[in-house]
mmCIF file of C-alpha atoms in Angstrom:
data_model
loop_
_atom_site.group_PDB
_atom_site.id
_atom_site.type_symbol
_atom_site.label_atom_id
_atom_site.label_comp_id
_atom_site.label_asym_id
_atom_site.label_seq_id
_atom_site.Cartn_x
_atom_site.Cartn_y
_atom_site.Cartn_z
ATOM 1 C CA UNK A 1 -15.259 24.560 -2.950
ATOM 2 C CA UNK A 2 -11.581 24.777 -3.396
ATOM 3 C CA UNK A 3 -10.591 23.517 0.192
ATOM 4 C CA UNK A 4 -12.936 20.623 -0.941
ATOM 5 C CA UNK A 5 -11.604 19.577 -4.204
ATOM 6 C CA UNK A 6 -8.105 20.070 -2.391
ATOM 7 C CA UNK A 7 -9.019 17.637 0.186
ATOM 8 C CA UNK A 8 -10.754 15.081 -1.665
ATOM 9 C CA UNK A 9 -7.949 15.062 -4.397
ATOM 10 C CA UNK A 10 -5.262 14.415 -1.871
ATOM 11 C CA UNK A 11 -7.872 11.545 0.061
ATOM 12 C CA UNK A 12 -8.115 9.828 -3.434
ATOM 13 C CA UNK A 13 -4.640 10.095 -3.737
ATOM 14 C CA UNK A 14 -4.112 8.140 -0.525
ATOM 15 C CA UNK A 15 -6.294 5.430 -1.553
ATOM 16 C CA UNK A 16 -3.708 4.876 -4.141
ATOM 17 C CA UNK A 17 -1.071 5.294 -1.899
ATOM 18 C CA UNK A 18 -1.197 5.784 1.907
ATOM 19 C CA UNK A 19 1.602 7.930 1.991
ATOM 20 C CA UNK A 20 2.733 9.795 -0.904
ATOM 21 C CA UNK A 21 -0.161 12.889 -0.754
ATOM 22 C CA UNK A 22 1.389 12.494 3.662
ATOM 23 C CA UNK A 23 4.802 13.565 2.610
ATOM 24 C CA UNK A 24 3.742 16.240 -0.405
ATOM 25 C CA UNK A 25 1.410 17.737 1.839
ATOM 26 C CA UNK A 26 4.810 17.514 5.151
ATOM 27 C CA UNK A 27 7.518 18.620 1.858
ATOM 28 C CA UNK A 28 5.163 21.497 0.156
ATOM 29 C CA UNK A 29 4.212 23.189 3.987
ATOM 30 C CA UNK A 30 7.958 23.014 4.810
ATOM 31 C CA UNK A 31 9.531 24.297 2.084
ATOM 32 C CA UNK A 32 7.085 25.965 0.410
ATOM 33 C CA UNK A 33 4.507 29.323 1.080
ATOM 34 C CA UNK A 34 1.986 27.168 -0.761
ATOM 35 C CA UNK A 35 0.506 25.579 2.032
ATOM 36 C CA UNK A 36 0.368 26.285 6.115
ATOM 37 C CA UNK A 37 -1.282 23.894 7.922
ATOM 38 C CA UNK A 38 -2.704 24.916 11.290
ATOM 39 C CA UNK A 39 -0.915 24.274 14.668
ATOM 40 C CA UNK A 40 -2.636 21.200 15.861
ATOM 41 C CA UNK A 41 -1.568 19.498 11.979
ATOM 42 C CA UNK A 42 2.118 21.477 12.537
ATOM 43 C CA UNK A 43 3.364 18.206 13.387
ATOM 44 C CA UNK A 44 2.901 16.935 9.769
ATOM 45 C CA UNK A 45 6.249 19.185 8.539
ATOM 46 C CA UNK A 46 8.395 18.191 11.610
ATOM 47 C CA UNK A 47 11.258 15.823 10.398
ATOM 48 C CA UNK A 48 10.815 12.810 12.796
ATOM 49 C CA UNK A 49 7.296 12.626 10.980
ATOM 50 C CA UNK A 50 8.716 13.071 7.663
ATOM 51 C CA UNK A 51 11.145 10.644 8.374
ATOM 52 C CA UNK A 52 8.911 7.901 9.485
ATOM 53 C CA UNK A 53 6.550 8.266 6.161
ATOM 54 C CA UNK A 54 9.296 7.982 4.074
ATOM 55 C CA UNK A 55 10.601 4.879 5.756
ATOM 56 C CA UNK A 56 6.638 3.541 5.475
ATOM 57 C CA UNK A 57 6.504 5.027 1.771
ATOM 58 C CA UNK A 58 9.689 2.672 0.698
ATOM 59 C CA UNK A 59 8.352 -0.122 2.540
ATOM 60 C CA UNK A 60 4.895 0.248 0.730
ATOM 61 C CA UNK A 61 6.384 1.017 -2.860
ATOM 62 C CA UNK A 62 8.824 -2.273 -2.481
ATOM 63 C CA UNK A 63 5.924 -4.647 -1.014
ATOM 64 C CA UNK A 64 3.244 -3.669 -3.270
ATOM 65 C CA UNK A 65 5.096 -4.931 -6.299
ATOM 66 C CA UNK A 66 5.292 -8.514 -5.309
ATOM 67 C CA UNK A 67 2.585 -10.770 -6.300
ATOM 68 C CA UNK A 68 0.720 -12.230 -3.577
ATOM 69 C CA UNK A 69 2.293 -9.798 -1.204
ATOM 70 C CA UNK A 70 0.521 -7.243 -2.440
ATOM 71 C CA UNK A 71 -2.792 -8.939 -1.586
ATOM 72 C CA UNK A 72 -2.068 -9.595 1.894
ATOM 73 C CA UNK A 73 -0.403 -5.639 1.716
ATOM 74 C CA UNK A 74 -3.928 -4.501 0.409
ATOM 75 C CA UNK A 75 -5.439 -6.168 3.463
ATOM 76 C CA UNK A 76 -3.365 -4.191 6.018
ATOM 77 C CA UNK A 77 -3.941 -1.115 4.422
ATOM 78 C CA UNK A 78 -8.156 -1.427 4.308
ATOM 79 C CA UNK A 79 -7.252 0.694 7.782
ATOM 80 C CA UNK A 80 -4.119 2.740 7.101
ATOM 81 C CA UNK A 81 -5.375 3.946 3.275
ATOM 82 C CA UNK A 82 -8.608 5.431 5.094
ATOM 83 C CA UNK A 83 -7.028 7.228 7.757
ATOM 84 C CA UNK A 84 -4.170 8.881 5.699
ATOM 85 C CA UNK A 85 -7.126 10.331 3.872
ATOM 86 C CA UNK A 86 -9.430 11.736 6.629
ATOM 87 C CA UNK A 87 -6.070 12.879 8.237
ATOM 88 C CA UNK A 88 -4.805 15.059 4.895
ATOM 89 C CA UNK A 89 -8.063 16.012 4.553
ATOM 90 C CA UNK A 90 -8.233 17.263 7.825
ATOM 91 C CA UNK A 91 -5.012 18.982 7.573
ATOM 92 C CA UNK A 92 -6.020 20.995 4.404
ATOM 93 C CA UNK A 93 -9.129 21.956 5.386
ATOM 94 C CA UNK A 94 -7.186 24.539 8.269
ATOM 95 C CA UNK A 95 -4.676 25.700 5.968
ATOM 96 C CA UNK A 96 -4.776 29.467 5.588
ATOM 97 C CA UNK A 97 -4.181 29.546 1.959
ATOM 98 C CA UNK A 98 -7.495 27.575 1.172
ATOM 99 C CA UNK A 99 -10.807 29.044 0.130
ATOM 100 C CA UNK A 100 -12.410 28.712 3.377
ATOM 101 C CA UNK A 101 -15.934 27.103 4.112
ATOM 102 C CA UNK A 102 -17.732 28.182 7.070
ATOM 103 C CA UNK A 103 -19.909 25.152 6.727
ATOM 104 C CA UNK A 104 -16.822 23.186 6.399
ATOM 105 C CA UNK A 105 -15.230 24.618 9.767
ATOM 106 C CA UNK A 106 -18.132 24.247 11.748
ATOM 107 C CA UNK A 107 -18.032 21.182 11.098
ATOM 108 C CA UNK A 108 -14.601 19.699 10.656
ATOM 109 C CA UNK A 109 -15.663 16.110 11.565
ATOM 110 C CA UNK A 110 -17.554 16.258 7.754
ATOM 111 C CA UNK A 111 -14.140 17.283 6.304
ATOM 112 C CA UNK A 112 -12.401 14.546 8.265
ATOM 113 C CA UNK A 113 -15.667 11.296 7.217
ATOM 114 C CA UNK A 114 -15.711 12.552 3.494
ATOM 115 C CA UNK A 115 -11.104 11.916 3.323
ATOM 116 C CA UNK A 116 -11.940 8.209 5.246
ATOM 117 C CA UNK A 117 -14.981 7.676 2.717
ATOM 118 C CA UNK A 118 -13.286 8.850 -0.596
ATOM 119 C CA UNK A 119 -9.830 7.134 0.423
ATOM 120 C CA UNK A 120 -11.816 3.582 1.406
ATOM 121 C CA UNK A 121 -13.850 3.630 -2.183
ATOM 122 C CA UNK A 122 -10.677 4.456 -4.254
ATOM 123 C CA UNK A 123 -8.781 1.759 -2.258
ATOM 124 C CA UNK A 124 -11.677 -0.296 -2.771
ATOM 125 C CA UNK A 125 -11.214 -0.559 -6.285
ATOM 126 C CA UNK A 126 -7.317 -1.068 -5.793
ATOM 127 C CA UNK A 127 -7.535 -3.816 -3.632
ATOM 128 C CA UNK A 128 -10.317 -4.989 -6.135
ATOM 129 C CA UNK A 129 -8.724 -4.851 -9.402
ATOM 130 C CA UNK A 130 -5.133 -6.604 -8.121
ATOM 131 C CA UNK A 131 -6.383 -10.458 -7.944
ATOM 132 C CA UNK A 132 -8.262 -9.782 -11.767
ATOM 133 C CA UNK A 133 -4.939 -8.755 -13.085
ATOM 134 C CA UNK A 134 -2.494 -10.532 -11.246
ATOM 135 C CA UNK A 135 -4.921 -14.028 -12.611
ATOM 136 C CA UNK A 136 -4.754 -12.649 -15.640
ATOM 137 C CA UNK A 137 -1.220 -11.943 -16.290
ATOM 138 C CA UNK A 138 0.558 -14.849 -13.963
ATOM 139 C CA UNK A 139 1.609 -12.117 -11.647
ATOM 140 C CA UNK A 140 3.309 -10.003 -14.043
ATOM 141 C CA UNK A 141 0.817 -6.928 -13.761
ATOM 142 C CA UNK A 142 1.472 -6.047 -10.267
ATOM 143 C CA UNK A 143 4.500 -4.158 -10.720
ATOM 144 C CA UNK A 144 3.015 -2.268 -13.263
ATOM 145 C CA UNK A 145 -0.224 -1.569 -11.935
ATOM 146 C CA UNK A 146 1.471 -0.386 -8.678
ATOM 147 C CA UNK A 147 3.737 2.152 -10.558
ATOM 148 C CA UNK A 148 0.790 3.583 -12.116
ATOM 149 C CA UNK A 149 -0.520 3.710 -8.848
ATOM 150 C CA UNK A 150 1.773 5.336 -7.268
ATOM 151 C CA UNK A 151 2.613 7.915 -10.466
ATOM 152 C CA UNK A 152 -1.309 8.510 -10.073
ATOM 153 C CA UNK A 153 -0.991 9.489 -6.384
ATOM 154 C CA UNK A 154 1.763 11.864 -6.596
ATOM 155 C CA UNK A 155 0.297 13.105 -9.444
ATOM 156 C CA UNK A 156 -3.162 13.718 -8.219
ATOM 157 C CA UNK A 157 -1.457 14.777 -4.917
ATOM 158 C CA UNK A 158 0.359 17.914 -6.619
ATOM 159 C CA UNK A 159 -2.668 18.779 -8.804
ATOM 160 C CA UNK A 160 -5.298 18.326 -5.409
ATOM 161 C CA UNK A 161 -2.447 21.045 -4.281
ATOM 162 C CA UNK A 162 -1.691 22.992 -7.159
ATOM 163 C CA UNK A 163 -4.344 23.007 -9.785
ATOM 164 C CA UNK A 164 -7.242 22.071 -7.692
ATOM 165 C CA UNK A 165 -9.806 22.560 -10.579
ATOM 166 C CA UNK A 166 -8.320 19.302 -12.557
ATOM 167 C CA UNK A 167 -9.285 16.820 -9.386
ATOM 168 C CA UNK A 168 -12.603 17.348 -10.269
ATOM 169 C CA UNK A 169 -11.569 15.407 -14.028
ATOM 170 C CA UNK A 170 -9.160 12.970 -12.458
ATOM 171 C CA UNK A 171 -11.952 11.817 -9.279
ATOM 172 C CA UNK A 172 -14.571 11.152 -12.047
ATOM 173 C CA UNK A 173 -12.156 9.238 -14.191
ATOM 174 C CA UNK A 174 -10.487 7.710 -10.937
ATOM 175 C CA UNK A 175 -14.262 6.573 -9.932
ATOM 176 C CA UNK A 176 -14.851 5.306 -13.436
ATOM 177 C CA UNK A 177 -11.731 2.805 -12.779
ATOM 178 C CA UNK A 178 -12.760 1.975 -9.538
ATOM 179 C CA UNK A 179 -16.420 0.734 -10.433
ATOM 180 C CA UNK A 180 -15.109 -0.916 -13.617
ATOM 181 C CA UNK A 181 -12.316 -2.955 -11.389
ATOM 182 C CA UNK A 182 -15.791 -4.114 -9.134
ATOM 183 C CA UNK A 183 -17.227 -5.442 -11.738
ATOM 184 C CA UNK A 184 -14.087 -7.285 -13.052
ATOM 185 C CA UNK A 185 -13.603 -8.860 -9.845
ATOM 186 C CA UNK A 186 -17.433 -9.795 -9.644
ATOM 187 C CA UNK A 187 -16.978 -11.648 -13.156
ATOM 188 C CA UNK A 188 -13.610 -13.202 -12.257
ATOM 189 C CA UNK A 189 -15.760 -14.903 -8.920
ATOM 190 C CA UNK A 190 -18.347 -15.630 -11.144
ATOM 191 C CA UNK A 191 -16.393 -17.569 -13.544
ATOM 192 C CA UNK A 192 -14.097 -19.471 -10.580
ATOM 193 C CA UNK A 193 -17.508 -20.450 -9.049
ATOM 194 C CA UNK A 194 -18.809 -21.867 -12.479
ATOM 195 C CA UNK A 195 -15.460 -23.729 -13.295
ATOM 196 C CA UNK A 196 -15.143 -25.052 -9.509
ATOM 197 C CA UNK A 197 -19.002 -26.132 -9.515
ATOM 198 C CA UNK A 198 -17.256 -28.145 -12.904
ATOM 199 C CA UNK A 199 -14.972 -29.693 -11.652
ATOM 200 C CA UNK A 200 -17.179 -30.708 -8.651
ATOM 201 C CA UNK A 201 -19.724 -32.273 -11.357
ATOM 202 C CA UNK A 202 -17.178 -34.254 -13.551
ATOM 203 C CA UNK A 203 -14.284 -34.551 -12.450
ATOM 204 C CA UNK A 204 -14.890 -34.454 -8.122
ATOM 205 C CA UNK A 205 -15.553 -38.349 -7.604
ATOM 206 C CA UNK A 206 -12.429 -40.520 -6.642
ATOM 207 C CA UNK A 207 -10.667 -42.628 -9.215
#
């Protein structure tokens, strides 16, 4: 159960954010007792690989903040945000400190399909809510949204690492936001087809 709520918190976390919950998970096994991640994930802590997530963290924080930008950053990431979360999912499921399934490592493929699942519906509703506010606010949401975003993913990174228990709370509000940005976007296409089929009507034929 733990090793699940671990894994799932820090797969949420990197459909926020591809690669803050990358570099707690690298920091926390390096410096830290709290976590040991198995030899084939060992590679997470080294500092070439911390080095090149931080580089790609900056990158992401900076790019996300631009309107427009961040659509087209959204689109890139469909692949990325998915991966980062069957990978740390992967990665926690073999560390020692973990309550350990035996379901769960007889099968580590499940581990690795439920990160990639739970990262591509949180990003989902990321990539989903961005065009509602950015239409509504002339662009001026998206630097706020995305430092929520990324407050939210560290956040829900150290608690997925720390206080397990609580990512069971912040997934179901987390899932709340997610279905409630679908919707938004579905009205926000409902009302641009209405007002386009409008225009088409009245105002379409040449002067």
């Amino acid at each position: 159960m733990i090793v699940t709520l671990t894994g799932m918190g820090l797969s949420a976390a990197a459909g926020l954010n591809a690669y803050i919950p990358l570099l707690v998970v690298a920091l926390v096994a390096k410096f830290t007792p709290v976590v040991t991640l198995p030899p084939e994930y060992a590679w997470v802590t080294s500092w070439w690989a911390i080095a090149v997530v931080t580089v790609l963290l900056a990158v992401e924080v900076v790019v996300d903040k631009v309107p427009a930008v961040d659509t087209v950053n959204d689109a890139v990431q469909t692949v990325i945000r998915p991966l980062s979360g069957g990978l740390t999912f992967a990665a926690m499921q073999g560390a020692e400190q973990l309550d350990q399934s035996a379901w769960m490592a007889e099968n580590s493929w499940a581990g690795i399909l439920l990160g990639v699942v739970v990262a591509l519906l949180v990003h989902s509703g990321k990539t989903a809510a961005r065009p509602v506010a950015n239409a509504g606010s002339a662009g001026v949401a998206a630097p706020v949204l995305s430092s929520v975003e990324d407050a939210s993913s560290l956040g829900l990174s150290l608690a997925a690492l720390f206080a397990p228990v609580i990512v069971l709370l912040a997934l179901l509000v987390l899932f709340g936001a997610v279905v409630y940005a679908w919707f938004s976007l579905a009205r926000l296409r409902r009302r641009r087809r209405r007002r386009d089929g409008a225009r088409g009507r009245f105002g379409g034929a040449p002067v």
